[in-house]
CSV table of C-alpha atoms in Angstrom, one decimal:
chain,number,residue,atom,x,y,z
V,1,MET,CA,-10.8,8.4,-5.2
V,2,ILE,CA,-9.9,10.9,-8.0
V,3,ASN,CA,-12.8,11.3,-10.4
V,4,ILE,CA,-12.0,10.2,-13.9
V,5,SER,CA,-14.2,9.9,-17.0
V,6,PRO,CA,-16.4,6.8,-16.8
V,7,ILE,CA,-15.4,6.1,-20.5
V,8,LEU,CA,-11.7,6.3,-19.5
V,9,GLU,CA,-12.3,4.1,-16.4
V,10,SER,CA,-14.0,1.5,-18.5
V,11,TYR,CA,-11.3,1.5,-21.1
V,12,LEU,CA,-8.6,1.1,-18.4
V,13,ASP,CA,-10.5,-1.7,-16.7
V,14,HIS,CA,-10.7,-3.6,-20.0
V,15,HIS,CA,-7.0,-3.3,-20.7
V,16,VAL,CA,-5.5,-4.7,-17.5
V,17,ASP,CA,-4.7,-8.3,-16.7
V,18,GLN,CA,-7.4,-10.2,-14.9
V,19,GLU,CA,-6.8,-10.7,-11.2
V,20,PRO,CA,-6.2,-14.3,-10.0
V,21,GLU,CA,-9.3,-16.1,-8.9
V,22,ILE,CA,-8.3,-16.1,-5.2
V,23,LEU,CA,-8.1,-12.3,-5.3
V,24,SER,CA,-11.5,-12.0,-7.0
V,25,ARG,CA,-13.0,-14.0,-4.1
V,26,LEU,CA,-11.2,-11.9,-1.5
V,27,ARG,CA,-12.4,-8.7,-3.1
V,28,VAL,CA,-16.0,-9.9,-3.1
V,29,GLU,CA,-15.8,-11.0,0.5
V,30,THR,CA,-14.2,-7.7,1.6
V,31,TYR,CA,-17.3,-5.9,0.2
V,32,GLN,CA,-19.6,-8.3,1.9
V,33,CYS,CA,-17.9,-8.5,5.4
V,34,THR,CA,-16.3,-5.0,6.1
V,35,THR,CA,-17.8,-1.6,6.7
V,36,GLN,CA,-15.2,0.2,4.6
V,37,PRO,CA,-14.6,-2.0,1.6
V,38,HIS,CA,-13.3,1.0,-0.4
V,39,MET,CA,-10.0,0.6,1.6
V,40,ILE,CA,-9.1,-2.4,-0.5
V,41,SER,CA,-6.5,-1.8,-3.2
V,42,GLY,CA,-8.7,-3.2,-5.9
V,43,GLU,CA,-8.1,-5.0,-9.2
V,44,TYR,CA,-6.4,-2.2,-11.2
V,45,GLN,CA,-4.1,-1.0,-8.4
V,46,GLY,CA,-3.5,-4.6,-7.4
V,47,ARG,CA,-2.2,-5.4,-10.8
V,48,LEU,CA,0.2,-2.5,-10.6
V,49,LEU,CA,1.5,-3.7,-7.3
V,50,SER,CA,2.0,-7.2,-8.7
V,51,ILE,CA,3.8,-6.0,-11.8
V,52,LEU,CA,6.1,-3.7,-9.9
V,53,ALA,CA,7.0,-6.5,-7.5
V,54,LYS,CA,7.7,-8.9,-10.4
V,55,ILE,CA,9.9,-6.3,-12.0
V,56,LEU,CA,11.8,-5.6,-8.8
V,57,SER,CA,11.9,-9.2,-7.6
V,58,PRO,CA,12.3,-8.0,-4.0
V,59,LYS,CA,13.7,-10.4,-1.4
V,60,THR,CA,12.1,-8.5,1.5
V,61,ILE,CA,8.9,-6.5,1.3
V,62,VAL,CA,7.4,-4.6,4.2
V,63,GLU,CA,3.7,-3.6,4.1
V,64,LEU,CA,2.1,-1.2,6.6
V,65,GLY,CA,-1.7,-1.6,6.7
V,66,THR,CA,-2.9,-5.1,5.7
V,67,PHE,CA,-6.6,-4.5,5.8
V,68,THR,CA,-8.0,-7.8,4.3
V,69,GLY,CA,-4.7,-8.8,2.7
V,70,TYR,CA,-5.5,-8.0,-1.0
V,71,ALA,CA,-2.4,-5.9,-1.6
V,72,THR,CA,-0.3,-8.4,0.4
V,73,LEU,CA,-1.2,-11.2,-2.0
V,74,CYS,CA,-0.6,-8.9,-5.0
V,75,LEU,CA,2.9,-8.0,-3.8
V,76,ALA,CA,3.7,-11.5,-2.8
V,77,GLU,CA,3.2,-12.6,-6.5
V,78,GLY,CA,6.6,-11.0,-7.2
V,79,LEU,CA,8.7,-12.6,-4.5
V,80,PRO,CA,11.6,-14.8,-5.5
V,81,SER,CA,11.8,-18.3,-4.0
V,82,ASP,CA,13.7,-17.1,-1.0
V,83,GLY,CA,11.7,-13.9,-0.5
V,84,LYS,CA,9.2,-12.8,2.2
V,85,ILE,CA,6.7,-10.1,2.9
V,86,ILE,CA,6.2,-8.7,6.4
V,87,THR,CA,2.7,-7.2,6.6
V,88,ILE,CA,1.7,-5.3,9.7
V,89,ASP,CA,-1.7,-4.2,11.0
V,90,LYS,CA,-2.9,-3.3,14.5
V,91,ASN,CA,-6.5,-4.2,13.8
V,92,ASP,CA,-7.2,-7.8,14.8
V,93,GLU,CA,-10.8,-7.7,13.8
V,94,LEU,CA,-10.0,-8.7,10.2
V,95,GLU,CA,-7.2,-11.1,11.1
V,96,TYR,CA,-9.5,-14.1,10.4
V,97,LEU,CA,-10.2,-13.0,6.9
V,98,CYS,CA,-6.6,-12.3,6.1
V,99,ARG,CA,-5.4,-15.6,7.4
V,100,LYS,CA,-8.2,-17.5,5.6
V,101,TYR,CA,-6.8,-16.3,2.2
V,102,PHE,CA,-3.1,-16.2,3.2
V,103,ASP,CA,-3.4,-19.9,4.2
V,104,GLU,CA,-4.9,-20.7,0.8
V,105,PHE,CA,-2.4,-18.7,-1.2
V,106,GLU,CA,0.3,-20.6,-3.1
V,107,PHE,CA,3.0,-18.5,-1.5
V,108,ALA,CA,1.6,-18.7,2.1
V,109,SER,CA,4.9,-19.6,3.6
V,110,LYS,CA,6.4,-16.3,2.4
V,111,ILE,CA,3.9,-14.1,4.3
V,112,ASP,CA,4.8,-13.0,7.8
V,113,PHE,CA,1.6,-11.5,9.1
V,114,ARG,CA,2.0,-9.4,12.3
V,115,ILE,CA,-0.8,-7.9,14.4
V,116,ASN,CA,0.8,-5.1,16.3
V,117,ASP,CA,1.6,-1.4,16.3
V,118,ALA,CA,3.7,-0.7,13.2
V,119,ARG,CA,6.1,1.6,15.1
V,120,GLU,CA,7.0,-1.3,17.4
V,121,GLU,CA,7.4,-3.9,14.6
V,122,LEU,CA,9.5,-1.7,12.4
V,123,ASN,CA,12.1,-1.5,15.1
V,124,THR,CA,12.6,-5.3,14.8
V,125,ILE,CA,13.7,-5.1,11.1
V,126,GLU,CA,17.3,-4.6,10.2
V,127,LYS,CA,18.4,-1.4,8.5
V,128,ASN,CA,19.2,-1.5,4.8
V,129,SER,CA,17.5,-4.9,4.5
V,130,VAL,CA,14.2,-4.0,2.8
V,131,ASP,CA,13.9,-4.0,-1.0
V,132,LEU,CA,10.3,-2.8,-1.3
V,133,ALA,CA,7.8,-1.1,1.1
V,134,PHE,CA,4.2,-0.3,0.7
V,135,ILE,CA,2.6,2.2,3.1
V,136,ASP,CA,-1.2,2.3,3.4
V,137,ALA,CA,-1.8,2.9,7.0
V,138,ASP,CA,-2.9,5.8,9.3
V,139,LYS,CA,-2.2,9.0,7.4
V,140,GLU,CA,-1.2,11.0,10.5
V,141,SER,CA,1.9,8.7,10.8
V,142,TYR,CA,3.0,9.0,7.2
V,143,PRO,CA,5.9,11.3,8.0
V,144,TYR,CA,7.2,8.9,10.6
V,145,TYR,CA,6.7,5.9,8.4
V,146,PHE,CA,8.6,7.5,5.6
V,147,GLU,CA,11.6,8.3,7.8
V,148,LYS,CA,11.6,4.8,9.4
V,149,ILE,CA,11.1,2.9,6.1
V,150,LEU,CA,13.9,5.0,4.5
V,151,GLU,CA,16.2,3.7,7.2
V,152,LEU,CA,15.2,0.1,6.4
V,153,LEU,CA,15.4,0.4,2.7
V,154,ARG,CA,18.6,-0.6,1.0
V,155,PRO,CA,20.1,2.0,-1.4
V,156,GLY,CA,18.1,1.7,-4.6
V,157,GLY,CA,15.1,0.3,-2.7
V,158,THR,CA,11.6,1.3,-3.5
V,159,MET,CA,8.8,2.7,-1.4
V,160,LEU,CA,5.1,3.0,-2.5
V,161,VAL,CA,2.8,5.3,-0.5
V,162,ASP,CA,-0.9,5.1,-1.1
V,163,ASN,CA,-3.7,7.7,-0.8
V,164,VAL,CA,-1.5,10.7,-1.4
V,165,LEU,CA,-4.1,12.6,-3.4
V,166,TRP,CA,-6.7,12.0,-0.7
V,167,TYR,CA,-9.9,12.3,-2.9
V,168,GLY,CA,-8.3,15.3,-4.5
V,169,LYS,CA,-8.5,17.3,-1.3
V,170,VAL,CA,-4.7,18.0,-1.3
V,171,MET,CA,-5.2,20.3,-4.2
V,172,LEU,CA,-7.8,22.4,-2.3
V,173,GLU,CA,-6.6,25.1,0.1
V,174,GLU,CA,-9.8,25.2,2.2
V,175,GLU,CA,-9.6,21.5,3.0
V,176,ASP,CA,-6.6,22.0,5.3
V,177,LYS,CA,-8.9,23.5,7.9
V,178,LYS,CA,-11.6,20.9,7.6
V,179,ASP,CA,-9.6,17.7,7.6
V,180,PRO,CA,-6.4,17.1,9.6
V,181,SER,CA,-5.4,14.2,7.3
V,182,THR,CA,-5.5,16.5,4.3
V,183,LYS,CA,-3.1,18.9,6.0
V,184,ILE,CA,-0.7,16.1,6.9
V,185,LEU,CA,-0.8,14.6,3.4
V,186,LYS,CA,-0.2,18.0,1.8
V,187,GLU,CA,2.8,18.5,4.0
V,188,PHE,CA,4.0,15.0,3.4
V,189,ASN,CA,3.8,15.4,-0.4
V,190,GLU,CA,5.9,18.6,-0.1
V,191,MET,CA,8.4,16.9,2.2
V,192,VAL,CA,9.0,14.0,-0.1
V,193,THR,CA,9.3,16.2,-3.2
V,194,LYS,CA,12.0,18.3,-1.5
V,195,ASP,CA,13.9,15.3,0.1
V,196,GLU,CA,17.3,15.0,-1.7
V,197,ARG,CA,17.7,11.4,-0.4
V,198,VAL,CA,15.1,10.1,-2.7
V,199,GLU,CA,13.6,10.3,-6.2
V,200,SER,CA,9.8,10.4,-6.4
V,201,ILE,CA,6.8,10.7,-8.6
V,202,ILE,CA,3.1,10.7,-7.8
V,203,LEU,CA,1.0,8.3,-10.0
V,204,PRO,CA,-2.6,9.4,-10.4
V,205,ILE,CA,-4.0,5.9,-9.9
V,206,ARG,CA,-7.1,5.6,-7.8
V,207,ASP,CA,-6.4,7.8,-4.8
V,208,GLY,CA,-2.8,8.5,-5.8
V,209,ILE,CA,0.4,6.5,-5.2
V,210,THR,CA,3.8,8.0,-4.7
V,211,LEU,CA,6.6,5.9,-6.2
V,212,ILE,CA,9.8,6.6,-4.3
V,213,ARG,CA,13.4,5.4,-4.9
V,214,LYS,CA,16.0,5.7,-2.2
V,215,LYS,CA,19.3,7.0,-3.7
């Protein structure tokens, strides 16, 4: 995560809508039952995802990287009555936890949870049919996911890409040689910035989220 002033962090935390009770329980259980609980989107970022989804009212959302399903539920809050979210993760070890909370969620019928390789599943989705996509999966595949999601997004569709600041390492030259993910993310950020097919901006929230609009 990007280091921010504890005073600022406290101020921001006190000026954000409270997460729904089901998300609070999921967040606690994620910290109790997983070895990398920091991978969860968390309350502040989760409210951002929820608000954006409600503003966009997307009929079809695609999420790459489910983890324990926290972001999935946040995004699903903004689905219209006929909307759906397709969330994909290849790790079946946490499937039980995701399904536990998905089944309890008021919009459970709108969640299409797929345990499989994202590259394979993305090929089953119709081009120009996706309104909103959230990428929070293996960083080495970000360039591929970007291109593939761009094909699936309708014109004017929105893509969110998480962890693009990578603990601040993308701003440090020497980190390229130490961490392959840093090098890939730096190249990815440059690629997106220069791509004339999209408009983009990096939001310095938690570990950085790139907000992308397909022209």
